[in-house]
Amino acid sequence: MTDASVLVGRDLGPATEREVAGDLVRRGALAAPVALLPAGLVWGWAGVASVGLATAIVLANFWLSAALLAWAARISLGLVMAVALFGFLVRMALVAGIVLAVRHQPWLAPWPLGLALIVSHLGLLAWETRYVSASLAFPGLKPAAAKE
Amino acid sequence: MLLANMVTNKGLAALTYGLGAIGPGIGIGYLVGQAVQAMARQPESAGMVRTTMFLGIAFVEALALIGFVVFFLGQAG
Protein backbone atom coordinates (compact mmCIF):
# COMPACT_ATOMS: atom_id res chain seq x y z
CA MET A 1 0.00 0.00 0.00
CA THR A 2 1.22 3.50 -0.77
CA ASP A 3 0.85 6.53 1.47
CA ALA A 4 -2.00 7.72 -0.73
CA SER A 5 -4.04 4.64 0.19
CA VAL A 6 -3.80 5.62 3.86
CA LEU A 7 -5.46 8.92 3.06
CA VAL A 8 -8.12 7.70 0.66
CA GLY A 9 -8.68 4.21 2.11
CA ARG A 10 -11.64 3.64 4.37
CA ASP A 11 -13.16 0.84 6.40
CA LEU A 12 -16.79 0.02 5.64
CA GLY A 13 -16.86 -2.96 8.01
CA PRO A 14 -18.87 -3.13 11.22
CA ALA A 15 -18.26 -0.29 13.68
CA THR A 16 -16.49 -2.23 16.41
CA GLU A 17 -15.95 0.94 18.47
CA ARG A 18 -19.72 1.30 18.87
CA GLU A 19 -19.98 -2.31 20.09
CA VAL A 20 -17.21 -1.74 22.63
CA ALA A 21 -18.74 1.58 23.75
CA GLY A 22 -22.14 -0.11 24.07
CA ASP A 23 -20.57 -2.78 26.28
CA LEU A 24 -18.87 -0.08 28.37
CA VAL A 25 -22.14 1.82 28.86
CA ARG A 26 -23.98 -1.39 29.80
CA ARG A 27 -21.30 -2.36 32.31
CA GLY A 28 -21.17 1.20 33.65
CA ALA A 29 -24.93 1.13 34.25
CA LEU A 30 -24.50 -2.18 36.10
CA ALA A 31 -21.58 -0.96 38.23
CA ALA A 32 -22.96 2.52 39.01
CA PRO A 33 -25.15 1.44 41.98
CA VAL A 34 -22.13 -0.32 43.54
CA ALA A 35 -20.18 2.96 43.37
CA LEU A 36 -23.10 5.18 44.44
CA LEU A 37 -23.76 3.30 47.69
CA PRO A 38 -20.35 3.81 49.38
CA ALA A 39 -20.21 7.40 48.07
CA GLY A 40 -23.61 8.04 49.68
CA LEU A 41 -22.50 6.49 52.96
CA VAL A 42 -19.28 8.54 53.17
CA TRP A 43 -20.23 11.90 51.56
CA GLY A 44 -24.04 11.85 51.67
CA TRP A 45 -26.20 13.13 48.83
CA ALA A 46 -23.33 15.28 47.51
CA GLY A 47 -21.30 12.10 47.10
CA VAL A 48 -24.12 10.34 45.26
CA ALA A 49 -24.62 13.29 42.91
CA SER A 50 -20.88 13.67 42.30
CA VAL A 51 -20.29 9.99 41.55
CA GLY A 52 -23.40 9.93 39.34
CA LEU A 53 -22.16 12.95 37.41
CA ALA A 54 -18.65 11.49 37.05
CA THR A 55 -20.01 8.16 35.78
CA ALA A 56 -22.28 9.95 33.30
CA ILE A 57 -19.34 12.06 32.03
CA VAL A 58 -17.12 8.99 31.59
CA LEU A 59 -19.80 7.00 29.74
CA ALA A 60 -20.69 9.96 27.51
CA ASN A 61 -16.98 10.41 26.76
CA PHE A 62 -16.66 6.76 25.66
CA TRP A 63 -19.80 6.95 23.56
CA LEU A 64 -18.75 10.21 21.86
CA SER A 65 -15.27 8.88 21.14
CA ALA A 66 -16.70 5.71 19.56
CA ALA A 67 -19.27 7.61 17.51
CA LEU A 68 -16.65 10.03 16.13
CA LEU A 69 -14.14 7.29 15.24
CA ALA A 70 -16.79 5.07 13.63
CA TRP A 71 -18.04 8.02 11.57
CA ALA A 72 -14.51 8.97 10.46
CA ALA A 73 -13.52 5.38 9.53
CA ARG A 74 -16.39 5.24 7.02
CA ILE A 75 -15.08 8.36 5.27
CA SER A 76 -11.27 7.98 5.24
CA LEU A 77 -8.44 6.60 7.35
CA GLY A 78 -6.75 10.00 7.17
CA LEU A 79 -9.82 11.52 8.81
CA VAL A 80 -9.53 8.92 11.59
CA MET A 81 -6.17 10.42 12.54
CA ALA A 82 -7.56 13.95 12.60
CA VAL A 83 -10.70 12.95 14.49
CA ALA A 84 -8.73 10.95 17.07
CA LEU A 85 -6.44 13.87 17.91
CA PHE A 86 -8.91 16.74 17.70
CA GLY A 87 -11.61 14.57 19.27
CA PHE A 88 -9.29 14.03 22.22
CA LEU A 89 -8.82 17.78 22.63
CA VAL A 90 -12.53 18.54 22.25
CA ARG A 91 -13.63 15.78 24.64
CA MET A 92 -11.09 16.79 27.30
CA ALA A 93 -12.27 20.40 26.94
CA LEU A 94 -15.89 19.23 27.33
CA VAL A 95 -15.06 17.22 30.47
CA ALA A 96 -13.13 20.16 31.93
CA GLY A 97 -15.91 22.59 30.98
CA ILE A 98 -18.66 20.52 32.61
CA VAL A 99 -16.69 19.89 35.81
CA LEU A 100 -15.52 23.49 36.15
CA ALA A 101 -19.03 24.79 35.45
CA VAL A 102 -20.54 22.88 38.37
CA ARG A 103 -17.60 22.94 40.82
CA HIS A 104 -19.15 25.58 43.12
CA GLN A 105 -22.58 23.94 43.31
CA PRO A 106 -23.60 22.99 46.86
CA TRP A 107 -24.63 19.47 45.76
CA LEU A 108 -21.15 18.64 44.50
CA ALA A 109 -18.24 17.16 46.49
CA PRO A 110 -14.86 17.49 44.70
CA TRP A 111 -13.15 14.36 46.05
CA PRO A 112 -15.77 11.77 45.09
CA LEU A 113 -16.16 13.47 41.69
CA GLY A 114 -12.42 13.35 40.98
CA LEU A 115 -11.95 9.83 42.30
CA ALA A 116 -15.00 8.51 40.43
CA LEU A 117 -13.78 10.07 37.18
CA ILE A 118 -10.51 8.14 37.35
CA VAL A 119 -11.76 4.90 38.91
CA SER A 120 -14.79 4.51 36.63
CA HIS A 121 -12.76 5.30 33.49
CA LEU A 122 -9.94 2.86 34.30
CA GLY A 123 -12.18 0.26 35.93
CA LEU A 124 -14.58 0.02 33.00
CA LEU A 125 -11.69 -0.10 30.54
CA ALA A 126 -9.95 -2.89 32.45
CA TRP A 127 -13.22 -4.83 32.61
CA GLU A 128 -13.82 -4.41 28.86
CA THR A 129 -10.21 -5.20 27.96
CA ARG A 130 -10.42 -8.56 29.73
CA TYR A 131 -13.44 -9.43 27.62
CA VAL A 132 -11.98 -8.10 24.36
CA SER A 133 -8.55 -9.75 24.79
CA ALA A 134 -10.22 -13.07 25.58
CA SER A 135 -12.39 -12.86 22.45
CA LEU A 136 -9.41 -11.80 20.26
CA ALA A 137 -7.17 -14.58 21.58
CA PHE A 138 -9.87 -17.26 21.57
CA PRO A 139 -12.46 -16.30 18.92
CA GLY A 140 -14.36 -19.53 19.66
CA LEU A 141 -15.28 -18.13 23.08
CA LYS A 142 -16.80 -14.98 21.61
CA PRO A 143 -20.57 -14.95 22.17
CA ALA A 144 -22.54 -15.39 18.96
CA ALA A 145 -24.36 -12.33 17.62
CA ALA A 146 -28.08 -12.26 18.34
CA LYS A 147 -30.16 -13.74 15.53
CA GLU A 148 -32.39 -11.30 13.69
CA MET B 1 10.46 38.77 44.43
CA LEU B 2 11.62 35.22 43.94
CA LEU B 3 9.75 33.21 41.35
CA ALA B 4 9.17 30.48 43.93
CA ASN B 5 7.19 32.92 46.09
CA MET B 6 4.90 33.74 43.18
CA VAL B 7 4.04 30.12 42.47
CA THR B 8 0.68 29.19 43.96
CA ASN B 9 -1.00 25.84 44.43
CA LYS B 10 -3.49 26.75 41.71
CA GLY B 11 -0.67 27.63 39.33
CA LEU B 12 1.06 24.34 40.04
CA ALA B 13 -2.22 22.48 39.54
CA ALA B 14 -2.75 24.16 36.17
CA LEU B 15 0.85 23.35 35.18
CA THR B 16 0.25 19.70 36.12
CA TYR B 17 -2.78 19.58 33.84
CA GLY B 18 -0.87 21.19 30.99
CA LEU B 19 2.08 18.84 31.33
CA GLY B 20 -0.26 15.89 31.82
CA ALA B 21 -1.95 16.59 28.47
CA ILE B 22 1.29 16.58 26.44
CA GLY B 23 2.05 12.87 26.93
CA PRO B 24 -1.40 11.62 25.91
CA GLY B 25 -1.32 13.89 22.85
CA ILE B 26 1.93 12.30 21.69
CA GLY B 27 0.69 8.83 22.65
CA ILE B 28 -2.59 9.12 20.75
CA GLY B 29 -0.84 10.54 17.69
CA TYR B 30 1.61 7.64 17.58
CA LEU B 31 -1.04 5.01 18.38
CA VAL B 32 -3.51 6.15 15.74
CA GLY B 33 -0.76 6.62 13.14
CA GLN B 34 0.37 3.02 13.60
CA ALA B 35 -3.21 1.71 13.64
CA VAL B 36 -4.10 3.51 10.41
CA GLN B 37 -0.96 2.14 8.77
CA ALA B 38 -1.92 -1.37 9.92
CA MET B 39 -5.45 -0.93 8.50
CA ALA B 40 -4.05 0.30 5.17
CA ARG B 41 -1.64 -2.66 4.94
CA GLN B 42 -4.12 -5.31 6.08
CA PRO B 43 -7.70 -4.15 5.50
CA GLU B 44 -9.02 -7.63 6.44
CA SER B 45 -7.86 -7.12 10.05
CA ALA B 46 -9.30 -3.61 10.32
CA GLY B 47 -12.00 -4.67 12.81
CA MET B 48 -9.46 -6.05 15.26
CA VAL B 49 -7.16 -3.05 14.80
CA ARG B 50 -10.02 -0.59 15.36
CA THR B 51 -11.10 -2.35 18.55
CA THR B 52 -7.56 -2.33 19.93
CA MET B 53 -7.05 1.28 18.81
CA PHE B 54 -10.23 2.44 20.55
CA LEU B 55 -9.23 0.77 23.82
CA GLY B 56 -5.68 2.10 23.49
CA ILE B 57 -6.90 5.66 22.97
CA ALA B 58 -9.14 5.35 26.03
CA PHE B 59 -6.27 4.05 28.17
CA VAL B 60 -3.93 6.84 27.02
CA GLU B 61 -6.71 9.35 27.66
CA ALA B 62 -6.81 8.24 31.29
CA LEU B 63 -3.46 10.02 31.79
CA ALA B 64 -4.97 13.33 30.71
CA LEU B 65 -8.00 12.65 32.91
CA ILE B 66 -5.72 12.04 35.90
CA GLY B 67 -3.92 15.33 35.14
CA PHE B 68 -7.26 17.14 35.05
CA VAL B 69 -8.41 15.57 38.33
CA VAL B 70 -5.15 16.62 40.02
CA PHE B 71 -5.71 20.16 38.68
CA PHE B 72 -9.35 20.15 39.84
CA LEU B 73 -8.60 18.81 43.31
CA GLY B 74 -5.64 21.20 43.63
CA GLN B 75 -8.00 24.09 42.91
CA ALA B 76 -10.66 22.81 45.26
CA GLY B 77 -8.23 22.09 48.10
PDB file of C-alpha atoms in Angstrom:
ATOM      1  CA  MET A   1       0.000   0.000   0.000  1.00  0.00           C
ATOM      2  CA  THR A   2       1.222   3.505  -0.769  1.00  0.00           C
ATOM      3  CA  ASP A   3       0.852   6.528   1.466  1.00  0.00           C
ATOM      4  CA  ALA A   4      -2.004   7.722  -0.728  1.00  0.00           C
ATOM      5  CA  SER A   5      -4.045   4.637   0.192  1.00  0.00           C
ATOM      6  CA  VAL A   6      -3.796   5.621   3.860  1.00  0.00           C
ATOM      7  CA  LEU A   7      -5.455   8.918   3.058  1.00  0.00           C
ATOM      8  CA  VAL A   8      -8.122   7.695   0.659  1.00  0.00           C
ATOM      9  CA  GLY A   9      -8.678   4.211   2.114  1.00  0.00           C
ATOM     10  CA  ARG A  10     -11.639   3.642   4.374  1.00  0.00           C
ATOM     11  CA  ASP A  11     -13.163   0.836   6.401  1.00  0.00           C
ATOM     12  CA  LEU A  12     -16.788   0.016   5.645  1.00  0.00           C
ATOM     13  CA  GLY A  13     -16.859  -2.963   8.009  1.00  0.00           C
ATOM     14  CA  PRO A  14     -18.875  -3.133  11.220  1.00  0.00           C
ATOM     15  CA  ALA A  15     -18.256  -0.286  13.682  1.00  0.00           C
ATOM     16  CA  THR A  16     -16.489  -2.235  16.413  1.00  0.00           C
ATOM     17  CA  GLU A  17     -15.953   0.940  18.473  1.00  0.00           C
ATOM     18  CA  ARG A  18     -19.719   1.302  18.873  1.00  0.00           C
ATOM     19  CA  GLU A  19     -19.981  -2.306  20.090  1.00  0.00           C
ATOM     20  CA  VAL A  20     -17.207  -1.738  22.626  1.00  0.00           C
ATOM     21  CA  ALA A  21     -18.735   1.578  23.753  1.00  0.00           C
ATOM     22  CA  GLY A  22     -22.144  -0.105  24.075  1.00  0.00           C
ATOM     23  CA  ASP A  23     -20.566  -2.781  26.282  1.00  0.00           C
ATOM     24  CA  LEU A  24     -18.872  -0.083  28.374  1.00  0.00           C
ATOM     25  CA  VAL A  25     -22.137   1.820  28.864  1.00  0.00           C
ATOM     26  CA  ARG A  26     -23.984  -1.391  29.797  1.00  0.00           C
ATOM     27  CA  ARG A  27     -21.301  -2.361  32.310  1.00  0.00           C
ATOM     28  CA  GLY A  28     -21.172   1.199  33.651  1.00  0.00           C
ATOM     29  CA  ALA A  29     -24.926   1.135  34.250  1.00  0.00           C
ATOM     30  CA  LEU A  30     -24.499  -2.184  36.103  1.00  0.00           C
ATOM     31  CA  ALA A  31     -21.579  -0.962  38.230  1.00  0.00           C
ATOM     32  CA  ALA A  32     -22.960   2.516  39.012  1.00  0.00           C
ATOM     33  CA  PRO A  33     -25.154   1.441  41.983  1.00  0.00           C
ATOM     34  CA  VAL A  34     -22.133  -0.322  43.541  1.00  0.00           C
ATOM     35  CA  ALA A  35     -20.176   2.961  43.365  1.00  0.00           C
ATOM     36  CA  LEU A  36     -23.103   5.179  44.436  1.00  0.00           C
ATOM     37  CA  LEU A  37     -23.759   3.296  47.692  1.00  0.00           C
ATOM     38  CA  PRO A  38     -20.351   3.814  49.384  1.00  0.00           C
ATOM     39  CA  ALA A  39     -20.215   7.400  48.073  1.00  0.00           C
ATOM     40  CA  GLY A  40     -23.609   8.043  49.681  1.00  0.00           C
ATOM     41  CA  LEU A  41     -22.497   6.494  52.961  1.00  0.00           C
ATOM     42  CA  VAL A  42     -19.283   8.540  53.167  1.00  0.00           C
ATOM     43  CA  TRP A  43     -20.229  11.901  51.562  1.00  0.00           C
ATOM     44  CA  GLY A  44     -24.038  11.853  51.670  1.00  0.00           C
ATOM     45  CA  TRP A  45     -26.205  13.130  48.833  1.00  0.00           C
ATOM     46  CA  ALA A  46     -23.327  15.277  47.510  1.00  0.00           C
ATOM     47  CA  GLY A  47     -21.297  12.102  47.099  1.00  0.00           C
ATOM     48  CA  VAL A  48     -24.124  10.338  45.263  1.00  0.00           C
ATOM     49  CA  ALA A  49     -24.622  13.293  42.914  1.00  0.00           C
ATOM     50  CA  SER A  50     -20.884  13.672  42.300  1.00  0.00           C
ATOM     51  CA  VAL A  51     -20.292   9.991  41.550  1.00  0.00           C
ATOM     52  CA  GLY A  52     -23.401   9.933  39.339  1.00  0.00           C
ATOM     53  CA  LEU A  53     -22.157  12.955  37.410  1.00  0.00           C
ATOM     54  CA  ALA A  54     -18.651  11.492  37.051  1.00  0.00           C
ATOM     55  CA  THR A  55     -20.011   8.160  35.779  1.00  0.00           C
ATOM     56  CA  ALA A  56     -22.277   9.954  33.300  1.00  0.00           C
ATOM     57  CA  ILE A  57     -19.339  12.058  32.033  1.00  0.00           C
ATOM     58  CA  VAL A  58     -17.117   8.988  31.588  1.00  0.00           C
ATOM     59  CA  LEU A  59     -19.802   7.001  29.738  1.00  0.00           C
ATOM     60  CA  ALA A  60     -20.692   9.961  27.509  1.00  0.00           C
ATOM     61  CA  ASN A  61     -16.982  10.413  26.762  1.00  0.00           C
ATOM     62  CA  PHE A  62     -16.658   6.760  25.662  1.00  0.00           C
ATOM     63  CA  TRP A  63     -19.799   6.955  23.561  1.00  0.00           C
ATOM     64  CA  LEU A  64     -18.753  10.212  21.863  1.00  0.00           C
ATOM     65  CA  SER A  65     -15.274   8.877  21.136  1.00  0.00           C
ATOM     66  CA  ALA A  66     -16.703   5.708  19.563  1.00  0.00           C
ATOM     67  CA  ALA A  67     -19.269   7.611  17.512  1.00  0.00           C
ATOM     68  CA  LEU A  68     -16.650  10.034  16.134  1.00  0.00           C
ATOM     69  CA  LEU A  69     -14.143   7.290  15.245  1.00  0.00           C
ATOM     70  CA  ALA A  70     -16.786   5.067  13.627  1.00  0.00           C
ATOM     71  CA  TRP A  71     -18.036   8.024  11.571  1.00  0.00           C
ATOM     72  CA  ALA A  72     -14.515   8.967  10.461  1.00  0.00           C
ATOM     73  CA  ALA A  73     -13.521   5.383   9.534  1.00  0.00           C
ATOM     74  CA  ARG A  74     -16.389   5.238   7.022  1.00  0.00           C
ATOM     75  CA  ILE A  75     -15.075   8.358   5.270  1.00  0.00           C
ATOM     76  CA  SER A  76     -11.272   7.981   5.244  1.00  0.00           C
ATOM     77  CA  LEU A  77      -8.440   6.597   7.349  1.00  0.00           C
ATOM     78  CA  GLY A  78      -6.755  10.001   7.172  1.00  0.00           C
ATOM     79  CA  LEU A  79      -9.823  11.521   8.807  1.00  0.00           C
ATOM     80  CA  VAL A  80      -9.529   8.917  11.591  1.00  0.00           C
ATOM     81  CA  MET A  81      -6.168  10.422  12.536  1.00  0.00           C
ATOM     82  CA  ALA A  82      -7.560  13.954  12.604  1.00  0.00           C
ATOM     83  CA  VAL A  83     -10.703  12.949  14.494  1.00  0.00           C
ATOM     84  CA  ALA A  84      -8.725  10.946  17.070  1.00  0.00           C
ATOM     85  CA  LEU A  85      -6.437  13.871  17.914  1.00  0.00           C
ATOM     86  CA  PHE A  86      -8.905  16.743  17.704  1.00  0.00           C
ATOM     87  CA  GLY A  87     -11.611  14.574  19.265  1.00  0.00           C
ATOM     88  CA  PHE A  88      -9.293  14.026  22.218  1.00  0.00           C
ATOM     89  CA  LEU A  89      -8.824  17.778  22.628  1.00  0.00           C
ATOM     90  CA  VAL A  90     -12.526  18.536  22.251  1.00  0.00           C
ATOM     91  CA  ARG A  91     -13.628  15.779  24.638  1.00  0.00           C
ATOM     92  CA  MET A  92     -11.091  16.793  27.304  1.00  0.00           C
ATOM     93  CA  ALA A  93     -12.273  20.401  26.943  1.00  0.00           C
ATOM     94  CA  LEU A  94     -15.887  19.228  27.335  1.00  0.00           C
ATOM     95  CA  VAL A  95     -15.056  17.217  30.471  1.00  0.00           C
ATOM     96  CA  ALA A  96     -13.130  20.161  31.930  1.00  0.00           C
ATOM     97  CA  GLY A  97     -15.912  22.593  30.979  1.00  0.00           C
ATOM     98  CA  ILE A  98     -18.656  20.518  32.605  1.00  0.00           C
ATOM     99  CA  VAL A  99     -16.689  19.889  35.814  1.00  0.00           C
ATOM    100  CA  LEU A 100     -15.517  23.494  36.152  1.00  0.00           C
ATOM    101  CA  ALA A 101     -19.026  24.791  35.447  1.00  0.00           C
ATOM    102  CA  VAL A 102     -20.545  22.876  38.374  1.00  0.00           C
ATOM    103  CA  ARG A 103     -17.601  22.944  40.820  1.00  0.00           C
ATOM    104  CA  HIS A 104     -19.153  25.585  43.116  1.00  0.00           C
ATOM    105  CA  GLN A 105     -22.576  23.944  43.312  1.00  0.00           C
ATOM    106  CA  PRO A 106     -23.602  22.990  46.861  1.00  0.00           C
ATOM    107  CA  TRP A 107     -24.627  19.470  45.760  1.00  0.00           C
ATOM    108  CA  LEU A 108     -21.146  18.637  44.502  1.00  0.00           C
ATOM    109  CA  ALA A 109     -18.240  17.163  46.485  1.00  0.00           C
ATOM    110  CA  PRO A 110     -14.856  17.487  44.704  1.00  0.00           C
ATOM    111  CA  TRP A 111     -13.145  14.357  46.048  1.00  0.00           C
ATOM    112  CA  PRO A 112     -15.775  11.768  45.088  1.00  0.00           C
ATOM    113  CA  LEU A 113     -16.156  13.475  41.695  1.00  0.00           C
ATOM    114  CA  GLY A 114     -12.422  13.351  40.981  1.00  0.00           C
ATOM    115  CA  LEU A 115     -11.953   9.832  42.296  1.00  0.00           C
ATOM    116  CA  ALA A 116     -14.999   8.510  40.434  1.00  0.00           C
ATOM    117  CA  LEU A 117     -13.783  10.067  37.175  1.00  0.00           C
ATOM    118  CA  ILE A 118     -10.510   8.140  37.346  1.00  0.00           C
ATOM    119  CA  VAL A 119     -11.765   4.899  38.908  1.00  0.00           C
ATOM    120  CA  SER A 120     -14.786   4.505  36.634  1.00  0.00           C
ATOM    121  CA  HIS A 121     -12.757   5.301  33.490  1.00  0.00           C
ATOM    122  CA  LEU A 122      -9.937   2.864  34.301  1.00  0.00           C
ATOM    123  CA  GLY A 123     -12.177   0.258  35.927  1.00  0.00           C
ATOM    124  CA  LEU A 124     -14.575   0.020  32.999  1.00  0.00           C
ATOM    125  CA  LEU A 125     -11.691  -0.105  30.538  1.00  0.00           C
ATOM    126  CA  ALA A 126      -9.949  -2.890  32.446  1.00  0.00           C
ATOM    127  CA  TRP A 127     -13.225  -4.826  32.609  1.00  0.00           C
ATOM    128  CA  GLU A 128     -13.823  -4.407  28.864  1.00  0.00           C
ATOM    129  CA  THR A 129     -10.206  -5.200  27.957  1.00  0.00           C
ATOM    130  CA  ARG A 130     -10.421  -8.563  29.732  1.00  0.00           C
ATOM    131  CA  TYR A 131     -13.442  -9.432  27.621  1.00  0.00           C
ATOM    132  CA  VAL A 132     -11.976  -8.104  24.358  1.00  0.00           C
ATOM    133  CA  SER A 133      -8.552  -9.749  24.794  1.00  0.00           C
ATOM    134  CA  ALA A 134     -10.223 -13.070  25.575  1.00  0.00           C
ATOM    135  CA  SER A 135     -12.386 -12.861  22.448  1.00  0.00           C
ATOM    136  CA  LEU A 136      -9.412 -11.803  20.259  1.00  0.00           C
ATOM    137  CA  ALA A 137      -7.166 -14.582  21.577  1.00  0.00           C
ATOM    138  CA  PHE A 138      -9.869 -17.265  21.573  1.00  0.00           C
ATOM    139  CA  PRO A 139     -12.463 -16.299  18.919  1.00  0.00           C
ATOM    140  CA  GLY A 140     -14.357 -19.525  19.659  1.00  0.00           C
ATOM    141  CA  LEU A 141     -15.284 -18.127  23.082  1.00  0.00           C
ATOM    142  CA  LYS A 142     -16.799 -14.985  21.606  1.00  0.00           C
ATOM    143  CA  PRO A 143     -20.573 -14.949  22.173  1.00  0.00           C
ATOM    144  CA  ALA A 144     -22.544 -15.392  18.963  1.00  0.00           C
ATOM    145  CA  ALA A 145     -24.358 -12.328  17.616  1.00  0.00           C
ATOM    146  CA  ALA A 146     -28.079 -12.263  18.337  1.00  0.00           C
ATOM    147  CA  LYS A 147     -30.160 -13.740  15.529  1.00  0.00           C
ATOM    148  CA  GLU A 148     -32.394 -11.300  13.686  1.00  0.00           C
TER     149      GLU A 148
ATOM    150  CA  MET B   1      10.455  38.765  44.428  1.00  0.00           C
ATOM    151  CA  LEU B   2      11.624  35.220  43.943  1.00  0.00           C
ATOM    152  CA  LEU B   3       9.752  33.207  41.352  1.00  0.00           C
ATOM    153  CA  ALA B   4       9.169  30.484  43.932  1.00  0.00           C
ATOM    154  CA  ASN B   5       7.191  32.925  46.091  1.00  0.00           C
ATOM    155  CA  MET B   6       4.898  33.743  43.185  1.00  0.00           C
ATOM    156  CA  VAL B   7       4.037  30.117  42.471  1.00  0.00           C
ATOM    157  CA  THR B   8       0.676  29.188  43.957  1.00  0.00           C
ATOM    158  CA  ASN B   9      -0.998  25.838  44.429  1.00  0.00           C
ATOM    159  CA  LYS B  10      -3.488  26.750  41.714  1.00  0.00           C
ATOM    160  CA  GLY B  11      -0.672  27.627  39.331  1.00  0.00           C
ATOM    161  CA  LEU B  12       1.060  24.336  40.045  1.00  0.00           C
ATOM    162  CA  ALA B  13      -2.217  22.477  39.536  1.00  0.00           C
ATOM    163  CA  ALA B  14      -2.749  24.159  36.168  1.00  0.00           C
ATOM    164  CA  LEU B  15       0.850  23.350  35.185  1.00  0.00           C
ATOM    165  CA  THR B  16       0.252  19.698  36.118  1.00  0.00           C
ATOM    166  CA  TYR B  17      -2.778  19.584  33.842  1.00  0.00           C
ATOM    167  CA  GLY B  18      -0.871  21.194  30.992  1.00  0.00           C
ATOM    168  CA  LEU B  19       2.079  18.839  31.335  1.00  0.00           C
ATOM    169  CA  GLY B  20      -0.255  15.893  31.816  1.00  0.00           C
ATOM    170  CA  ALA B  21      -1.952  16.590  28.472  1.00  0.00           C
ATOM    171  CA  ILE B  22       1.288  16.576  26.439  1.00  0.00           C
ATOM    172  CA  GLY B  23       2.053  12.872  26.926  1.00  0.00           C
ATOM    173  CA  PRO B  24      -1.399  11.617  25.905  1.00  0.00           C
ATOM    174  CA  GLY B  25      -1.324  13.893  22.846  1.00  0.00           C
ATOM    175  CA  ILE B  26       1.930  12.302  21.688  1.00  0.00           C
ATOM    176  CA  GLY B  27       0.687   8.832  22.649  1.00  0.00           C
ATOM    177  CA  ILE B  28      -2.595   9.120  20.751  1.00  0.00           C
ATOM    178  CA  GLY B  29      -0.840  10.539  17.687  1.00  0.00           C
ATOM    179  CA  TYR B  30       1.610   7.637  17.584  1.00  0.00           C
ATOM    180  CA  LEU B  31      -1.039   5.007  18.383  1.00  0.00           C
ATOM    181  CA  VAL B  32      -3.510   6.148  15.741  1.00  0.00           C
ATOM    182  CA  GLY B  33      -0.764   6.619  13.137  1.00  0.00           C
ATOM    183  CA  GLN B  34       0.371   3.016  13.597  1.00  0.00           C
ATOM    184  CA  ALA B  35      -3.209   1.712  13.642  1.00  0.00           C
ATOM    185  CA  VAL B  36      -4.102   3.511  10.406  1.00  0.00           C
ATOM    186  CA  GLN B  37      -0.959   2.143   8.770  1.00  0.00           C
ATOM    187  CA  ALA B  38      -1.925  -1.373   9.918  1.00  0.00           C
ATOM    188  CA  MET B  39      -5.449  -0.928   8.495  1.00  0.00           C
ATOM    189  CA  ALA B  40      -4.048   0.300   5.167  1.00  0.00           C
ATOM    190  CA  ARG B  41      -1.645  -2.658   4.942  1.00  0.00           C
ATOM    191  CA  GLN B  42      -4.116  -5.311   6.079  1.00  0.00           C
ATOM    192  CA  PRO B  43      -7.702  -4.153   5.505  1.00  0.00           C
ATOM    193  CA  GLU B  44      -9.016  -7.629   6.441  1.00  0.00           C
ATOM    194  CA  SER B  45      -7.859  -7.123  10.048  1.00  0.00           C
ATOM    195  CA  ALA B  46      -9.295  -3.609  10.323  1.00  0.00           C
ATOM    196  CA  GLY B  47     -11.996  -4.669  12.808  1.00  0.00           C
ATOM    197  CA  MET B  48      -9.462  -6.049  15.264  1.00  0.00           C
ATOM    198  CA  VAL B  49      -7.165  -3.053  14.802  1.00  0.00           C
ATOM    199  CA  ARG B  50     -10.015  -0.589  15.360  1.00  0.00           C
ATOM    200  CA  THR B  51     -11.100  -2.355  18.553  1.00  0.00           C
ATOM    201  CA  THR B  52      -7.561  -2.326  19.930  1.00  0.00           C
ATOM    202  CA  MET B  53      -7.052   1.277  18.810  1.00  0.00           C
ATOM    203  CA  PHE B  54     -10.234   2.441  20.549  1.00  0.00           C
ATOM    204  CA  LEU B  55      -9.232   0.773  23.823  1.00  0.00           C
ATOM    205  CA  GLY B  56      -5.676   2.105  23.485  1.00  0.00           C
ATOM    206  CA  ILE B  57      -6.905   5.657  22.965  1.00  0.00           C
ATOM    207  CA  ALA B  58      -9.136   5.349  26.034  1.00  0.00           C
ATOM    208  CA  PHE B  59      -6.266   4.047  28.166  1.00  0.00           C
ATOM    209  CA  VAL B  60      -3.929   6.843  27.025  1.00  0.00           C
ATOM    210  CA  GLU B  61      -6.706   9.351  27.660  1.00  0.00           C
ATOM    211  CA  ALA B  62      -6.807   8.241  31.290  1.00  0.00           C
ATOM    212  CA  LEU B  63      -3.463  10.020  31.794  1.00  0.00           C
ATOM    213  CA  ALA B  64      -4.972  13.332  30.708  1.00  0.00           C
ATOM    214  CA  LEU B  65      -7.996  12.654  32.908  1.00  0.00           C
ATOM    215  CA  ILE B  66      -5.720  12.038  35.902  1.00  0.00           C
ATOM    216  CA  GLY B  67      -3.923  15.326  35.136  1.00  0.00           C
ATOM    217  CA  PHE B  68      -7.258  17.139  35.051  1.00  0.00           C
ATOM    218  CA  VAL B  69      -8.410  15.571  38.330  1.00  0.00           C
ATOM    219  CA  VAL B  70      -5.147  16.617  40.022  1.00  0.00           C
ATOM    220  CA  PHE B  71      -5.714  20.158  38.684  1.00  0.00           C
ATOM    221  CA  PHE B  72      -9.345  20.153  39.835  1.00  0.00           C
ATOM    222  CA  LEU B  73      -8.598  18.811  43.311  1.00  0.00           C
ATOM    223  CA  GLY B  74      -5.637  21.201  43.634  1.00  0.00           C
ATOM    224  CA  GLN B  75      -8.000  24.087  42.909  1.00  0.00           C
ATOM    225  CA  ALA B  76     -10.660  22.805  45.264  1.00  0.00           C
ATOM    226  CA  GLY B  77      -8.230  22.091  48.103  1.00  0.00           C
TER     227      GLY B  77
END
